[in-house]
């Protein structure tokens, strides 16, 4: 695919998702990110998805699909929120959230230093002023955030067991999940509740996708 074709595919998908037309700066940043991911993926295994068309649907559009819901929730919260993207891997969805929603601050966390090296380079390439990358095991951290995001990281129970202490009391987890969501929700630890489950319809992706919001409280503020 040529640069302009990648850009057009992303813009068309974003429009289908109900997002406002992406600015040239944002769409350019997304294409630059994909090309960087493709280049790095030849050296280290950042993603099993290899082709650019699949990267567009499985990574960029998949992550953009959560933005409309998160944007509404963040606006309701009022103050600028601090977000930790747990097991960020190639920086997804953390980099995308930071790019589209500049009012929030995002920390991309992964235990694998090579992955964080990629994320740090992507942050610079995408000119993100509201995003940092941290190489660490979540079990070793004691800082707390307002929201934890995760994608293809672990089951909800394991996510809470390893990372629940990083969430402020009033905070919530935004987990991108597939068809196993209901089974995972049935195994939530005591004291944790499903706040909302949002079906996601990703253009070009014929797979069940959901955004699960989970917290200690029984409803969102």
Tab-separated table of C-alpha atoms in Angstrom:
chain	number	residue	atom	x	y	z
A	1	UNK	CA	0.000	0.000	0.000
A	2	UNK	CA	1.157	3.528	-0.746
A	3	UNK	CA	1.260	6.179	1.990
A	4	UNK	CA	-1.835	7.950	0.666
A	5	UNK	CA	-3.766	4.649	0.459
A	6	UNK	CA	-2.994	3.847	4.091
A	7	UNK	CA	-4.032	7.348	5.113
A	8	UNK	CA	-7.294	7.132	3.170
A	9	UNK	CA	-8.155	3.724	4.655
A	10	UNK	CA	-7.639	5.062	8.183
A	11	UNK	CA	-9.678	8.195	7.505
A	12	UNK	CA	-12.533	6.174	5.969
A	13	UNK	CA	-12.565	3.798	8.938
A	14	UNK	CA	-12.553	6.654	11.434
A	15	UNK	CA	-15.504	8.222	9.627
A	16	UNK	CA	-17.410	4.935	9.799
A	17	UNK	CA	-16.751	4.821	13.546
A	18	UNK	CA	-18.456	8.194	13.917
A	19	UNK	CA	-15.312	10.147	14.681
A	20	UNK	CA	-14.983	13.683	13.421
A	21	UNK	CA	-12.863	13.926	10.265
A	22	UNK	CA	-9.279	13.304	11.344
A	23	UNK	CA	-6.982	16.274	10.971
A	24	UNK	CA	-4.063	15.842	8.546
A	25	UNK	CA	-1.707	15.871	11.540
A	26	UNK	CA	-3.531	12.993	13.225
A	27	UNK	CA	-3.922	10.827	10.117
A	28	UNK	CA	-0.263	11.434	9.228
A	29	UNK	CA	0.803	10.432	12.745
A	30	UNK	CA	-1.196	7.200	12.466
A	31	UNK	CA	0.359	6.278	9.122
A	32	UNK	CA	3.851	7.092	10.402
A	33	UNK	CA	3.168	4.891	13.432
A	34	UNK	CA	2.101	1.951	11.245
A	35	UNK	CA	5.161	2.210	9.030
A	36	UNK	CA	7.400	2.383	12.104
A	37	UNK	CA	5.632	-0.666	13.551
A	38	UNK	CA	6.138	-2.580	10.317
A	39	UNK	CA	9.833	-1.699	10.301
A	40	UNK	CA	10.457	-2.638	13.933
A	41	UNK	CA	8.401	-5.808	13.576
A	42	UNK	CA	11.091	-7.193	11.261
A	43	UNK	CA	13.533	-7.120	14.199
A	44	UNK	CA	11.409	-7.828	17.273
A	45	UNK	CA	8.008	-9.481	17.549
A	46	UNK	CA	5.682	-6.593	18.341
A	47	UNK	CA	2.637	-8.033	16.563
A	48	UNK	CA	1.640	-11.236	14.783
A	49	UNK	CA	-0.228	-9.108	12.243
A	50	UNK	CA	2.156	-8.469	9.351
A	51	UNK	CA	0.280	-6.924	6.433
A	52	UNK	CA	-0.543	-3.218	6.370
A	53	UNK	CA	-4.254	-3.718	5.524
A	54	UNK	CA	-4.626	-6.011	8.549
A	55	UNK	CA	-2.640	-3.641	10.748
A	56	UNK	CA	-5.081	-0.884	9.821
A	57	UNK	CA	-8.144	-2.885	10.870
A	58	UNK	CA	-6.723	-4.998	13.712
A	59	UNK	CA	-4.697	-2.226	15.350
A	60	UNK	CA	-5.580	1.318	14.298
A	61	UNK	CA	-9.336	1.011	13.705
A	62	UNK	CA	-9.725	-1.461	16.579
A	63	UNK	CA	-8.237	1.118	18.954
A	64	UNK	CA	-10.059	4.060	17.387
A	65	UNK	CA	-13.331	2.190	18.051
A	66	UNK	CA	-13.033	2.838	21.808
A	67	UNK	CA	-12.431	6.571	21.418
A	68	UNK	CA	-16.070	7.782	21.116
A	69	UNK	CA	-17.090	6.092	24.386
A	70	UNK	CA	-13.937	7.066	26.265
A	71	UNK	CA	-14.224	10.653	25.049
A	72	UNK	CA	-17.717	10.964	26.524
A	73	UNK	CA	-16.631	9.414	29.835
A	74	UNK	CA	-13.545	11.611	30.101
A	75	UNK	CA	-15.616	14.741	29.481
A	76	UNK	CA	-17.997	13.745	32.276
A	77	UNK	CA	-15.050	13.363	34.670
A	78	UNK	CA	-14.154	17.011	34.116
A	79	UNK	CA	-10.561	17.193	35.303
A	80	UNK	CA	-7.712	15.896	33.177
A	81	UNK	CA	-7.273	12.180	33.784
A	82	UNK	CA	-4.127	10.113	34.183
A	83	UNK	CA	-4.290	6.837	32.277
A	84	UNK	CA	-2.015	3.804	32.456
A	85	UNK	CA	-2.023	1.443	29.473
A	86	UNK	CA	-1.129	-1.916	30.997
A	87	UNK	CA	0.844	-4.452	28.937
A	88	UNK	CA	1.000	-1.852	26.193
A	89	UNK	CA	3.090	-3.970	23.810
A	90	UNK	CA	3.355	-1.849	20.662
A	91	UNK	CA	1.669	1.041	22.471
A	92	UNK	CA	-1.927	0.042	21.840
A	93	UNK	CA	-4.362	1.468	22.696
A	94	UNK	CA	-2.348	4.003	24.738
A	95	UNK	CA	-0.715	5.849	21.836
A	96	UNK	CA	-3.996	6.133	19.953
A	97	UNK	CA	-5.868	7.464	22.993
A	98	UNK	CA	-3.112	10.015	23.667
A	99	UNK	CA	-3.162	11.156	20.039
A	100	UNK	CA	-6.929	11.563	19.669
A	101	UNK	CA	-7.654	12.804	23.210
A	102	UNK	CA	-4.881	15.281	24.088
A	103	UNK	CA	-6.677	16.359	27.281
A	104	UNK	CA	-5.601	13.135	29.042
A	105	UNK	CA	-2.144	11.996	30.146
A	106	UNK	CA	-1.140	8.452	29.189
A	107	UNK	CA	1.612	6.211	30.558
A	108	UNK	CA	2.329	3.136	28.406
A	109	UNK	CA	3.655	0.331	30.617
A	110	UNK	CA	5.288	-2.964	29.616
A	111	UNK	CA	7.826	-5.237	31.247
A	112	UNK	CA	9.679	-5.840	27.952
A	113	UNK	CA	12.273	-3.109	27.462
A	114	UNK	CA	12.512	-3.570	23.676
A	115	UNK	CA	8.786	-2.914	23.341
A	116	UNK	CA	9.081	0.231	25.441
A	117	UNK	CA	12.015	1.360	23.274
A	118	UNK	CA	9.667	1.121	20.279
A	119	UNK	CA	6.914	3.005	22.097
A	120	UNK	CA	9.348	5.766	23.060
A	121	UNK	CA	10.370	6.184	19.436
A	122	UNK	CA	6.708	6.202	18.364
A	123	UNK	CA	5.925	8.912	20.932
A	124	UNK	CA	8.608	11.115	19.406
A	125	UNK	CA	7.549	10.369	15.831
A	126	UNK	CA	3.876	11.096	16.624
A	127	UNK	CA	4.850	14.287	18.526
A	128	UNK	CA	2.885	13.265	21.619
A	129	UNK	CA	3.353	15.687	24.511
A	130	UNK	CA	0.888	13.847	26.768
A	131	UNK	CA	2.350	10.344	26.645
A	132	UNK	CA	5.297	8.603	28.307
A	133	UNK	CA	6.584	5.030	28.255
A	134	UNK	CA	7.691	3.006	31.266
A	135	UNK	CA	9.545	-0.322	31.297
A	136	UNK	CA	8.419	-2.047	34.484
A	137	UNK	CA	6.544	-4.975	35.950
A	138	UNK	CA	3.176	-3.700	37.128
A	139	UNK	CA	3.550	-5.744	40.308
A	140	UNK	CA	6.548	-3.581	41.248
A	141	UNK	CA	4.809	-0.223	40.826
A	142	UNK	CA	3.026	1.739	43.554
A	143	UNK	CA	1.856	4.815	41.637
A	144	UNK	CA	-1.883	5.123	41.029
A	145	UNK	CA	-3.893	6.221	37.992
A	146	UNK	CA	-7.499	7.286	37.328
A	147	UNK	CA	-8.057	4.793	34.511
A	148	UNK	CA	-6.297	1.587	33.447
A	149	UNK	CA	-6.589	0.450	29.843
A	150	UNK	CA	-5.608	-2.910	28.411
A	151	UNK	CA	-5.868	-4.811	25.136
A	152	UNK	CA	-4.916	-8.454	24.585
A	153	UNK	CA	-3.221	-8.400	27.984
A	154	UNK	CA	-4.777	-10.926	30.359
A	155	UNK	CA	-8.094	-12.091	31.749
A	156	UNK	CA	-10.007	-9.552	33.824
A	157	UNK	CA	-9.261	-11.526	36.992
A	158	UNK	CA	-5.525	-11.613	36.233
A	159	UNK	CA	-5.552	-7.941	35.233
A	160	UNK	CA	-7.076	-7.008	38.591
A	161	UNK	CA	-4.746	-9.336	40.515
A	162	UNK	CA	-1.601	-7.850	38.971
A	163	UNK	CA	-2.663	-4.250	38.373
A	164	UNK	CA	-5.671	-3.471	40.560
A	165	UNK	CA	-3.467	-1.749	43.141
A	166	UNK	CA	-2.510	0.833	40.488
A	167	UNK	CA	-6.099	2.078	40.239
A	168	UNK	CA	-7.403	4.879	42.435
A	169	UNK	CA	-10.433	3.971	44.548
A	170	UNK	CA	-12.866	5.860	42.298
A	171	UNK	CA	-11.143	4.764	39.085
A	172	UNK	CA	-12.071	2.155	36.515
A	173	UNK	CA	-10.568	-0.282	34.052
A	174	UNK	CA	-11.323	-0.002	30.329
A	175	UNK	CA	-10.570	-3.420	28.846
A	176	UNK	CA	-10.834	-4.274	25.151
A	177	UNK	CA	-12.221	-7.787	24.974
A	178	UNK	CA	-13.408	-10.427	22.519
A	179	UNK	CA	-15.908	-13.308	22.758
A	180	UNK	CA	-14.615	-14.533	26.151
A	181	UNK	CA	-15.843	-11.418	27.948
A	182	UNK	CA	-18.857	-12.972	29.704
A	183	UNK	CA	-16.783	-15.870	30.999
A	184	UNK	CA	-14.183	-13.441	32.330
A	185	UNK	CA	-16.804	-11.254	33.987
A	186	UNK	CA	-18.187	-14.279	35.814
A	187	UNK	CA	-14.765	-14.688	37.425
A	188	UNK	CA	-14.369	-11.109	38.653
A	189	UNK	CA	-12.853	-10.952	42.149
A	190	UNK	CA	-15.095	-9.974	45.050
A	191	UNK	CA	-15.533	-6.224	45.313
A	192	UNK	CA	-15.174	-5.588	41.584
A	193	UNK	CA	-18.142	-4.892	39.308
A	194	UNK	CA	-18.989	-4.525	35.648
A	195	UNK	CA	-19.933	-0.887	35.172
A	196	UNK	CA	-20.794	-1.096	31.488
A	197	UNK	CA	-20.153	-3.273	28.445
A	198	UNK	CA	-20.058	-1.506	25.083
A	199	UNK	CA	-20.198	-3.557	21.839
A	200	UNK	CA	-17.651	-2.330	19.319
A	201	UNK	CA	-18.121	-2.530	15.559
A	202	UNK	CA	-14.729	-2.264	13.883
A	203	UNK	CA	-14.815	-1.584	10.134
A	204	UNK	CA	-13.346	-4.516	8.218
A	205	UNK	CA	-12.996	-6.706	11.315
A	206	UNK	CA	-15.459	-9.588	11.465
A	207	UNK	CA	-14.825	-10.437	15.101
A	208	UNK	CA	-16.709	-9.833	18.336
A	209	UNK	CA	-15.230	-6.856	20.147
A	210	UNK	CA	-16.324	-5.177	23.381
A	211	UNK	CA	-15.175	-2.428	25.684
A	212	UNK	CA	-15.679	-3.592	29.276
A	213	UNK	CA	-15.638	-0.977	32.036
A	214	UNK	CA	-14.908	-2.465	35.454
A	215	UNK	CA	-14.384	-0.863	38.843
A	216	UNK	CA	-14.747	-1.203	42.599
A	217	UNK	CA	-17.850	0.970	42.650
A	218	UNK	CA	-21.135	-0.314	41.236
A	219	UNK	CA	-21.593	2.562	38.823
A	220	UNK	CA	-19.599	5.212	37.017
A	221	UNK	CA	-19.513	8.676	38.556
